[in-house]
Each structure stands twice: as structure tokens, then as C-alpha cells.
Backbone as a printed PyTorch tensor [residue, N CA C, xyz], in Angstrom:
tensor([[[104.9130,  80.5160,  89.6730],
         [106.3770,  81.2480,  90.3220],
         [107.2400,  80.2630,  91.0180]],

        [[108.5980,  80.2140,  90.6200],
         [109.4100,  79.4190,  91.4650],
         [109.9860,  80.1400,  92.5840]],

        [[110.3940,  79.5230,  93.6170],
         [110.9300,  80.1790,  94.8870],
         [112.1840,  81.0100,  94.2600]],

        [[112.5560,  82.0470,  94.8420],
         [113.6600,  82.7820,  94.6800],
         [113.6260,  83.4110,  93.1000]],

        [[112.4180,  83.6790,  92.6470],
         [112.2180,  84.1560,  91.3730],
         [112.1090,  85.7690,  91.6430]],

        [[112.6470,  86.4820,  90.6210],
         [112.5630,  87.9280,  90.7530],
         [111.3180,  88.4580,  89.7880]],

        [[110.4190,  89.3470,  90.4800],
         [109.1520,  89.7520,  89.7140],
         [109.4690,  91.0280,  89.0390]],

        [[108.9980,  91.1460,  87.8480],
         [109.1430,  92.3820,  87.1930],
         [107.6680,  93.0160,  87.3270]],

        [[107.5010,  94.2020,  87.8280],
         [106.1610,  94.8550,  88.1620],
         [106.1110,  96.1370,  87.3510]],

        [[104.8700,  96.2800,  86.7770],
         [104.6030,  97.5670,  86.0980],
         [103.4180,  98.0750,  86.7310]],

        [[103.5110,  99.3780,  87.2350],
         [102.3630, 100.1670,  87.8330],
         [101.4230, 100.7800,  86.9180]],

        [[101.8490, 100.9910,  85.6750],
         [101.1490, 101.5410,  84.6740],
         [100.2150, 100.6360,  83.8760]],

        [[100.2970,  99.4330,  83.9930],
         [ 99.5880,  98.4450,  83.2330],
         [ 98.2740,  98.3730,  83.7780]],

        [[ 97.1180,  98.4170,  82.7920],
         [ 95.7370,  98.2820,  83.1490],
         [ 95.3960,  96.8100,  83.8740]],

        [[ 94.7720,  96.8880,  84.9410],
         [ 94.4220,  95.7450,  85.5280],
         [ 93.3920,  94.8500,  84.6770]],

        [[ 93.5640,  93.6400,  84.5180],
         [ 92.5990,  92.7930,  83.7750],
         [ 92.2540,  91.6030,  84.6250]],

        [[ 91.3290,  90.9680,  84.3710],
         [ 90.7390,  89.7660,  85.1500],
         [ 91.8160,  88.7170,  85.0580]],

        [[ 92.2140,  88.0600,  86.1360],
         [ 93.0930,  87.1070,  86.3140],
         [ 94.4600,  87.5330,  86.4800]],

        [[ 94.7870,  88.9940,  86.3960],
         [ 96.2120,  89.3320,  86.4220],
         [ 96.7950,  89.0310,  87.8340]],

        [[ 98.1800,  88.8280,  87.7970],
         [ 98.7430,  88.5610,  89.1240],
         [ 99.2880,  90.0610,  89.5480]],

        [[ 99.0430,  90.5370,  90.7920],
         [ 99.2570,  91.9800,  91.3320],
         [100.1850,  91.7670,  92.4440]],

        [[100.9980,  92.7260,  92.7500],
         [101.6120,  92.8200,  94.0430],
         [100.8060,  93.9120,  94.6510]],

        [[100.4800,  93.4560,  96.0220],
         [ 99.9620,  94.5200,  96.9230],
         [100.5450,  94.3650,  98.2790]],

        [[100.1820,  95.3790,  99.0330],
         [100.7360,  95.3870, 100.4910],
         [ 99.5360,  95.1360, 101.4430]],

        [[ 99.6860,  94.2770, 102.1970],
         [ 98.4410,  93.9220, 103.2100],
         [ 99.0800,  93.7780, 104.4680]],

        [[ 98.5500,  94.8720, 105.4230],
         [ 99.1270,  95.0160, 106.7620],
         [100.7220,  95.1780, 106.7510]],

        [[101.1350,  95.8440, 105.6480],
         [102.4780,  96.0630, 105.7940],
         [103.5000,  95.1620, 104.9190]],

        [[102.8430,  94.0210, 104.6110],
         [103.6140,  92.9810, 103.9120],
         [103.2460,  92.9480, 102.4480]],

        [[104.3170,  92.7900, 101.6890],
         [104.1580,  92.5590, 100.3390],
         [103.7120,  91.2000,  99.9820]],

        [[102.8490,  91.0430,  99.0400],
         [102.2990,  89.7210,  98.6260],
         [101.8410,  89.8120,  97.1830]],

        [[101.8700,  88.5870,  96.4670],
         [101.3010,  88.4830,  95.2790],
         [ 99.9190,  87.9450,  95.2710]],

        [[ 98.8870,  88.5510,  94.5020],
         [ 97.5500,  87.9770,  94.4350],
         [ 97.1020,  87.9820,  93.1700]],

        [[ 95.9460,  87.1420,  92.8000],
         [ 95.4180,  87.0580,  91.6340],
         [ 94.1650,  87.9990,  91.6830]],

        [[ 93.9930,  88.9960,  90.6540],
         [ 92.9540,  89.9810,  90.6570],
         [ 91.7200,  89.2850,  89.7930]],

        [[ 90.6810,  89.1660,  90.5740],
         [ 89.4850,  88.5830,  89.8180],
         [ 88.5170,  89.6220,  89.9770]],

        [[ 87.5260,  89.7590,  88.9230],
         [ 86.4360,  90.5640,  88.8860],
         [ 85.2940,  89.8310,  88.5880]],

        [[ 84.3220,  89.6270,  89.5860],
         [ 83.1080,  88.7720,  89.1640],
         [ 81.8490,  89.7010,  89.5320]],

        [[ 81.0140,  89.8950,  88.6540],
         [ 79.8150,  90.6740,  88.8350],
         [ 80.1570,  91.9350,  89.4140]],

        [[ 81.0860,  92.7460,  89.2250],
         [ 81.3170,  93.9700,  89.8400],
         [ 82.0430,  93.9240,  91.0440]],

        [[ 82.3360,  92.8760,  91.6450],
         [ 83.0760,  92.5760,  92.7540],
         [ 84.4390,  92.0400,  92.6170]],

        [[ 85.3170,  92.7930,  93.2590],
         [ 86.8610,  92.3950,  92.9200],
         [ 87.2670,  91.6410,  94.0330]],

        [[ 87.9300,  90.6340,  93.9180],
         [ 88.5920,  89.6410,  94.8910],
         [ 90.0030,  89.7940,  94.5620]],

        [[ 90.8100,  89.5890,  95.4070],
         [ 92.2720,  89.3820,  95.5470],
         [ 92.4630,  87.8750,  96.0970]],

        [[ 92.8080,  87.0380,  95.0840],
         [ 92.8660,  85.5350,  95.6650],
         [ 94.4960,  85.2630,  96.0250]],

        [[ 94.5040,  84.5820,  96.9970],
         [ 95.7400,  83.9130,  97.3760],
         [ 96.1770,  82.8500,  96.4010]],

        [[ 97.4370,  82.7980,  95.9960],
         [ 97.9090,  81.8420,  94.7980],
         [ 97.9430,  80.4170,  95.3930]],

        [[ 98.4170,  80.3240,  96.6400],
         [ 98.6190,  79.0500,  97.2690],
         [ 97.2960,  78.2390,  97.3650]],

        [[ 96.3300,  79.0240,  97.9740],
         [ 95.0220,  78.4470,  98.2890],
         [ 94.0060,  79.4230,  97.9510]],

        [[ 93.3960,  79.4650,  96.6990],
         [ 92.4470,  80.4600,  96.2480],
         [ 91.1670,  80.4600,  97.0700]],

        [[ 90.7100,  79.5690,  97.7930],
         [ 89.7890,  79.5620,  98.7040],
         [ 89.8470,  80.2370, 100.0020]],

        [[ 91.1660,  80.2310, 100.2540],
         [ 91.4720,  80.9580, 101.6120],
         [ 92.0080,  82.2900, 101.3250]],

        [[ 91.9650,  83.0680, 102.3220],
         [ 92.5710,  84.5270, 102.3760],
         [ 92.1820,  85.2950, 101.2440]],

        [[ 90.9860,  85.4810, 100.9540],
         [ 90.5950,  86.2300,  99.6290],
         [ 90.0280,  87.4680, 100.3310]],

        [[ 90.3410,  88.6170,  99.5450],
         [ 89.9250,  90.0450, 100.0250],
         [ 88.9400,  90.3480,  98.8510]],

        [[ 87.7160,  90.8270,  99.3950],
         [ 86.7920,  91.0850,  98.5490],
         [ 86.2840,  92.5610,  98.7510]],

        [[ 85.8840,  93.3430,  97.6480],
         [ 85.5110,  94.6510,  97.7240],
         [ 84.0440,  94.8860,  98.3400]],

        [[ 83.4160,  93.8810,  98.3350],
         [ 82.0400,  94.0040,  99.1580],
         [ 81.5970,  92.8050, 100.0780]],

        [[ 82.6610,  92.4490, 100.6990],
         [ 82.4980,  91.1720, 101.6280],
         [ 83.1270,  91.5570, 103.1020]],

        [[ 82.7070,  90.6900, 103.9730],
         [ 82.9760,  90.8590, 105.2610],
         [ 84.3900,  90.2030, 105.5680]],

        [[ 84.9680,  89.4960, 104.2660],
         [ 86.3580,  88.8470, 104.5120],
         [ 87.3110,  89.8580, 104.7730]],

        [[ 87.1780,  91.1080, 104.5910],
         [ 88.3630,  91.9450, 104.8420],
         [ 87.8670,  93.0850, 105.5890]],

        [[ 88.5580,  93.3270, 106.8590],
         [ 88.0200,  94.1720, 107.9260],
         [ 88.7970,  95.5070, 107.8290]],

        [[ 90.2480,  95.6050, 107.5140],
         [ 90.9230,  96.7520, 107.5420],
         [ 90.9090,  97.5930, 106.2220]],

        [[ 91.8710,  98.3390, 106.0190],
         [ 91.9650,  99.2120, 104.8540],
         [ 92.0150,  98.2420, 103.6640]],

        [[ 91.6530,  98.6120, 102.5180],
         [ 91.9970,  97.9040, 101.2940],
         [ 93.4630,  97.7410, 100.9820]],

        [[ 93.9050,  96.6830, 100.6090],
         [ 95.2950,  96.5780, 100.2500],
         [ 95.7660,  97.6400,  99.3640]],

        [[ 97.1160,  98.0400,  99.4420],
         [ 97.7200,  98.9030,  98.6120],
         [ 98.3200,  98.2620,  97.4810]],

        [[ 97.7770,  98.7070,  96.0810],
         [ 98.1170,  98.2740,  94.9120],
         [ 99.6090,  98.7820,  94.5590]],

        [[100.5790,  98.1180,  94.1500],
         [101.9320,  98.4060,  93.6640],
         [101.9160,  98.3640,  92.1460]],

        [[101.4880,  96.9550,  91.4810],
         [101.6580,  96.9680,  90.2300],
         [101.2200,  95.6070,  89.8130]],

        [[101.2050,  95.3850,  88.4270],
         [100.9250,  94.0020,  87.7350],
         [102.2860,  93.2670,  87.4530]],

        [[102.1750,  92.1630,  87.8270],
         [103.4110,  91.1880,  87.3430],
         [103.3920,  91.1490,  85.9380]],

        [[104.5700,  91.5800,  85.2490],
         [104.5310,  91.4080,  83.7510],
         [105.5660,  90.4520,  83.3600]],

        [[106.4740,  89.9430,  84.2210],
         [107.4410,  89.0180,  83.9170],
         [108.0060,  88.3550,  85.2560]],

        [[108.7510,  87.1950,  85.0420],
         [109.4730,  86.6220,  86.3450],
         [110.8520,  86.0720,  85.6390]],

        [[111.7800,  86.4350,  86.5250],
         [113.0120,  85.9370,  86.1040],
         [113.4550,  84.8520,  87.1520]],

        [[113.8640,  83.6650,  86.8130],
         [114.2530,  82.6440,  87.6620],
         [115.6670,  82.5610,  87.8840]],

        [[116.2690,  82.4080,  89.1860],
         [117.6440,  82.5600,  89.5260],
         [117.9880,  81.0130,  89.8020]],

        [[118.7760,  80.5840,  88.8350],
         [119.3430,  79.1830,  89.0910],
         [120.5110,  79.3470,  90.2770]],

        [[120.3620,  78.3600,  91.3640],
         [121.2110,  78.5120,  92.2350],
         [121.9080,  77.0470,  92.2890]],

        [[123.2520,  77.1990,  92.1860],
         [124.0870,  75.7720,  92.2530],
         [124.6260,  75.4890,  93.6790]],

        [[124.5890,  74.6270,  94.1160],
         [124.9500,  74.2070,  95.5950],
         [126.6800,  74.2800,  95.6250]]])
């Protein structure tokens, strides 16, 4: 995704492995990659997949599970001229 892109989100799309999703973590909206491995769900940070992962059966996440808002189905890039 490019900076200043507009994301199109659909909350009725079925989650699939590798999908980009919008979640709320500690009140902040963020985009994560949904990864299912051996029955474990991971939400991977797009910038650094090895960092800031949230796992459904891991000690990596202490608080409430992130709130799911929808799957990214499209992006719109906005060209800004100086």
C-alpha cells in the first residue's frame, strides 16, 4: 500500500489465509496480515512481519484480542501534486 491510500473494507468477506484486514488494537486502527498456521491465528505487522505479531495461543498478546473490522478488498491511490 502506498502512503495516503484509501482502503476499501468489507466486513462480510470470509477471512482467508494471507488476507489483509483492518483491526483495532488498543483503540488504534491498523492493517495486519491474517495468517492461519496449524490452527493458530497470527496477525502480522506488514512493515516487519517478525515483530508485533498477535497470536491466538501465544504469550505475544496480553490484552483483549484485537477487534476485527473487515477485509481490505481494494485500495485507491490518491495522487497529490505539489
